[in-house]
Short mmCIF file of C-alpha atoms and ligand atoms in Angstrom, two decimals:
data_model
loop_
_atom_site.label_atom_id
_atom_site.label_comp_id
_atom_site.label_asym_id
_atom_site.label_seq_id
_atom_site.Cartn_x
_atom_site.Cartn_y
_atom_site.Cartn_z
CA MET A 10 49.11 -154.57 65.79
CA LYS A 11 46.61 -153.85 68.56
CA LEU A 12 47.28 -150.20 68.87
CA LEU A 13 46.82 -149.59 65.11
CA GLU A 14 43.41 -151.69 65.16
CA ASP A 15 42.34 -149.45 68.13
CA TYR A 16 43.27 -146.22 66.13
CA ILE A 17 41.17 -147.67 63.04
CA LEU A 18 38.20 -148.26 65.21
CA LYS A 19 38.44 -145.21 66.90
CA TYR A 20 39.44 -142.55 64.14
CA GLY A 21 38.67 -144.40 61.04
CA THR A 22 35.46 -143.88 58.68
CA VAL A 23 34.14 -146.51 56.39
CA LEU A 24 33.45 -144.67 53.16
CA SER A 25 31.99 -147.79 51.11
CA ASP A 26 32.44 -151.40 51.22
CA GLY A 27 36.03 -150.80 49.70
CA VAL A 28 37.37 -147.69 51.01
CA LEU A 29 38.47 -146.85 54.61
CA LYS A 30 39.23 -143.18 55.48
CA VAL A 31 42.04 -142.89 57.98
CA ASP A 32 42.81 -139.19 57.56
CA ALA A 33 42.87 -138.53 61.16
CA PHE A 34 46.17 -140.42 61.94
CA LEU A 35 47.69 -141.72 58.43
CA ASN A 36 46.65 -140.19 55.32
CA HIS A 37 46.36 -136.42 56.47
CA ALA A 38 46.93 -135.66 60.04
CA ILE A 39 49.67 -137.81 61.27
CA ASP A 40 49.96 -139.22 64.66
CA PRO A 41 53.62 -139.27 65.63
CA LYS A 42 53.22 -141.84 68.50
CA LEU A 43 51.44 -144.49 66.44
CA MET A 44 53.94 -143.93 63.56
CA LYS A 45 56.81 -144.54 65.88
CA GLU A 46 55.20 -147.72 66.98
CA ILE A 47 54.38 -148.85 63.44
CA GLY A 48 58.25 -148.37 62.69
CA ASN A 49 59.15 -150.45 65.62
CA SER A 50 56.92 -153.22 64.56
CA PHE A 51 58.26 -153.30 61.07
CA ALA A 52 61.68 -153.15 62.40
CA GLU A 53 61.15 -156.14 64.67
CA THR A 54 59.37 -158.24 61.87
CA PHE A 55 62.32 -157.60 59.54
CA GLN A 56 65.09 -157.49 61.94
CA ASP A 57 66.80 -160.62 60.34
CA GLU A 58 66.58 -159.48 56.89
CA LYS A 59 69.57 -157.07 56.72
CA ILE A 60 67.81 -154.28 55.19
CA THR A 61 69.90 -151.49 53.85
CA LYS A 62 67.08 -149.40 52.25
CA ILE A 63 63.39 -148.45 52.81
CA VAL A 64 61.44 -147.70 49.44
CA THR A 65 57.93 -146.07 49.53
CA LEU A 66 55.62 -143.81 47.51
CA GLU A 67 54.62 -140.24 48.40
CA SER A 68 53.05 -138.92 50.30
CA SER A 69 51.24 -141.28 52.78
CA GLY A 70 53.98 -143.95 52.74
CA ILE A 71 56.64 -141.54 53.85
CA ALA A 72 55.57 -141.18 57.70
CA PRO A 73 55.58 -144.95 58.40
CA ALA A 74 58.73 -145.33 56.06
CA LEU A 75 60.61 -142.84 57.95
CA MET A 76 59.88 -144.19 61.38
CA THR A 77 60.79 -147.80 60.08
CA SER A 78 64.17 -146.50 58.83
CA LEU A 79 65.08 -145.05 61.91
CA ALA A 80 64.35 -147.76 63.98
CA MET A 81 66.17 -150.10 61.47
CA ASP A 82 68.96 -147.64 61.00
CA CYS A 83 68.79 -147.75 57.22
CA GLU A 84 68.25 -145.39 54.22
CA LEU A 85 65.06 -144.19 52.81
CA VAL A 86 63.82 -143.11 49.45
CA PHE A 87 60.36 -142.33 48.28
CA ALA A 88 58.95 -142.73 44.82
CA ARG A 89 57.66 -139.48 43.41
CA LYS A 90 54.17 -139.10 41.79
CA ARG A 91 54.92 -136.00 40.11
CA LYS A 92 58.15 -134.96 38.03
CA SER A 93 60.10 -132.35 39.66
CA LEU A 94 62.06 -129.78 37.53
CA THR A 95 65.14 -131.24 39.15
CA MET A 96 64.57 -134.62 37.73
CA VAL A 97 65.73 -135.04 34.24
CA ASP A 98 66.71 -138.37 32.52
CA HIS A 99 68.21 -140.55 35.13
CA MET A 100 65.01 -142.09 36.51
CA TYR A 101 63.64 -145.52 36.99
CA THR A 102 59.96 -145.39 36.41
CA ALA A 103 56.72 -147.63 36.50
CA ASN A 104 53.10 -146.93 35.76
CA VAL A 105 50.70 -147.45 38.46
CA TYR A 106 46.91 -147.28 38.67
CA SER A 107 45.51 -145.62 41.48
CA PHE A 108 42.97 -147.39 43.78
CA THR A 109 41.70 -144.10 45.33
CA LYS A 110 42.08 -141.70 42.36
CA GLN A 111 41.14 -144.24 39.76
CA GLN A 112 43.75 -143.12 37.13
CA ASN A 113 47.23 -144.04 35.95
CA SER A 114 50.21 -142.20 37.12
CA GLU A 115 53.95 -142.66 36.44
CA ILE A 116 56.12 -142.92 39.69
CA SER A 117 59.69 -142.58 39.64
CA ILE A 118 62.92 -142.82 41.64
CA SER A 119 66.26 -141.25 40.60
CA LYS A 120 68.80 -144.00 39.59
CA GLU A 121 71.22 -142.42 42.00
CA PHE A 122 69.31 -143.84 45.00
CA ILE A 123 68.97 -147.51 44.22
CA ASN A 124 71.64 -149.98 43.16
CA GLU A 125 72.62 -153.76 43.18
CA HIS A 126 74.01 -153.67 46.87
CA ASP A 127 70.65 -152.58 48.32
CA ASN A 128 68.32 -154.98 50.12
CA VAL A 129 65.09 -153.18 50.15
CA LEU A 130 62.05 -153.32 52.39
CA ILE A 131 59.11 -151.66 50.77
CA ILE A 132 56.67 -149.91 52.76
CA ASP A 133 53.14 -148.46 52.05
CA ASP A 134 50.12 -147.17 53.81
CA PHE A 135 47.39 -149.51 52.31
CA LEU A 136 47.27 -152.53 50.30
CA ALA A 137 44.27 -152.97 47.90
CA ASN A 138 44.96 -154.54 44.46
CA GLY A 139 48.51 -154.41 44.83
CA GLN A 140 49.24 -151.96 42.01
CA ALA A 141 51.43 -149.54 44.27
CA ALA A 142 53.70 -152.23 45.60
CA LEU A 143 54.09 -153.95 42.14
CA GLY A 144 55.09 -150.56 40.66
CA LEU A 145 57.68 -150.19 43.60
CA ILE A 146 58.90 -153.65 43.03
CA ASP A 147 59.35 -153.05 39.43
CA ILE A 148 61.49 -149.81 40.16
CA VAL A 149 63.58 -151.67 42.66
CA LYS A 150 64.28 -154.41 40.23
CA GLN A 151 65.28 -151.95 37.50
CA GLY A 152 67.87 -151.00 40.01
CA ASN A 153 69.17 -154.65 40.31
CA ALA A 154 68.33 -154.40 44.21
CA SER A 155 66.94 -157.45 46.18
CA ILE A 156 63.70 -157.16 47.72
CA ALA A 157 63.27 -158.46 51.41
CA GLY A 158 59.76 -158.04 51.67
CA ILE A 159 56.77 -155.62 51.73
CA GLY A 160 55.37 -154.12 54.79
CA ILE A 161 51.78 -152.66 54.83
CA VAL A 162 50.16 -150.70 57.57
CA ILE A 163 46.53 -151.51 56.52
CA GLU A 164 45.94 -154.44 54.30
CA LYS A 165 42.54 -155.01 52.74
CA SER A 166 42.37 -158.59 52.78
CA PHE A 167 39.05 -158.97 50.85
CA GLN A 168 41.03 -157.42 47.79
CA PRO A 169 43.60 -159.42 45.76
CA GLY A 170 46.84 -157.51 46.33
CA ARG A 171 48.32 -159.80 49.18
CA GLU A 172 47.65 -163.10 47.13
CA LYS A 173 49.32 -161.15 43.95
CA LEU A 174 52.44 -160.42 45.92
CA LEU A 175 52.53 -163.96 47.57
CA GLU A 176 52.25 -165.54 44.16
CA ASN A 177 55.12 -163.55 43.06
CA GLY A 178 57.19 -164.98 45.89
CA TYR A 179 57.39 -161.86 48.23
CA ARG A 180 56.87 -161.70 51.82
CA VAL A 181 54.04 -159.77 52.94
CA GLU A 182 53.74 -158.25 56.54
CA SER A 183 50.76 -156.12 57.46
CA LEU A 184 50.22 -154.60 60.66
CA ALA A 185 46.34 -154.49 60.23
CA ARG A 186 44.47 -156.96 58.11
CA ILE A 187 40.88 -155.92 57.34
CA ALA A 188 38.62 -158.91 56.36
CA SER A 189 35.36 -156.64 55.46
CA LEU A 190 34.10 -153.12 55.46
CA GLU A 191 30.74 -154.19 54.65
CA ASN A 192 27.80 -152.54 56.43
CA ASN A 193 29.96 -149.84 57.83
CA LYS A 194 31.90 -152.14 60.02
CA VAL A 195 35.41 -152.95 60.24
CA THR A 196 36.16 -156.69 60.65
CA PHE A 197 39.67 -157.71 60.98
CA VAL A 198 41.05 -160.85 59.92
CA ASN A 199 40.28 -163.63 62.52
CA GLU A 200 38.32 -161.38 64.60
CA ASN A 201 34.50 -160.44 65.26
CA SER A 202 33.25 -157.49 63.70
CA LYS A 203 33.67 -154.10 65.29
CA THR A 204 31.88 -151.13 64.36
CA VAL A 205 33.49 -147.80 63.34
CA SER A 206 31.81 -144.59 63.98
CA GLN A 207 30.40 -142.92 60.67
P1 5GP B 2 46.61 -150.75 45.49
O1 5GP B 2 47.79 -150.24 44.69
O2 5GP B 2 47.11 -151.80 46.29
O3 5GP B 2 45.53 -151.12 44.80
O4 5GP B 2 46.15 -149.59 46.35
C1 5GP B 2 47.08 -149.16 47.31
C2 5GP B 2 47.11 -147.62 47.31
O5 5GP B 2 45.97 -146.91 47.16
C3 5GP B 2 47.92 -147.05 48.60
O6 5GP B 2 49.07 -146.39 48.22
C4 5GP B 2 46.82 -146.18 49.13
O7 5GP B 2 47.19 -144.77 49.01
C5 5GP B 2 45.55 -146.10 48.40
N1 5GP B 2 44.63 -146.90 49.03
C6 5GP B 2 43.88 -148.05 48.49
N2 5GP B 2 42.69 -148.39 49.27
C7 5GP B 2 42.71 -147.39 50.37
C8 5GP B 2 41.89 -147.12 51.20
O8 5GP B 2 40.93 -147.91 51.45
N3 5GP B 2 42.02 -146.06 51.81
C9 5GP B 2 42.99 -145.07 51.69
N4 5GP B 2 42.75 -143.98 52.43
N5 5GP B 2 43.69 -145.27 50.77
C10 5GP B 2 43.63 -146.59 49.95
#
């Protein structure tokens, strides 16, 4: 998605060879116009899949997932990372090792919000090692729902997440695919390297 690549180049910061900071439009401040385009793009890509529900992970997955659910006219639920006082027993849970926080956390979705009639599209902001996506897949499967695919805003293709998901038979569609972050440069898959400001 050209617009997203332009945003990454203009507003992104390479923090290390493995981490891209995009707080200016996705992970902290949120650009609504970009989110709208992201939602439209996922909706177009998955238009033939008869999606009934988008499943994502708080907090950074919510904005792109919400715009996708609006564009697809389907439901949306996000997995929580912290247990709320109103959440008691009736939860599907999975353990996820966080790439950015380097710690395990339990994510959960109420059983009320996933069932065997759902055909789910999983959306997340980044794909690195695939742990977040695999945790969401685990939860959706506990609810006996089908999984139509996984939509990723920014995929770091030099990390193993995409292969893991493909090996498990899932469709993976990423709007921006990064081949490398070496030398403070963002190189997109199949493109020449482009420099990002520090
Ligand atoms: P994975 O579970 O695939 O290893 O990592 C994906 C999750 O880690 C995403 O939900 C995202 O929040 C976070 N993440 C992974 N890599 C990056 C990165 O380079 N930048 C940012 N901002 N978040 C990342």
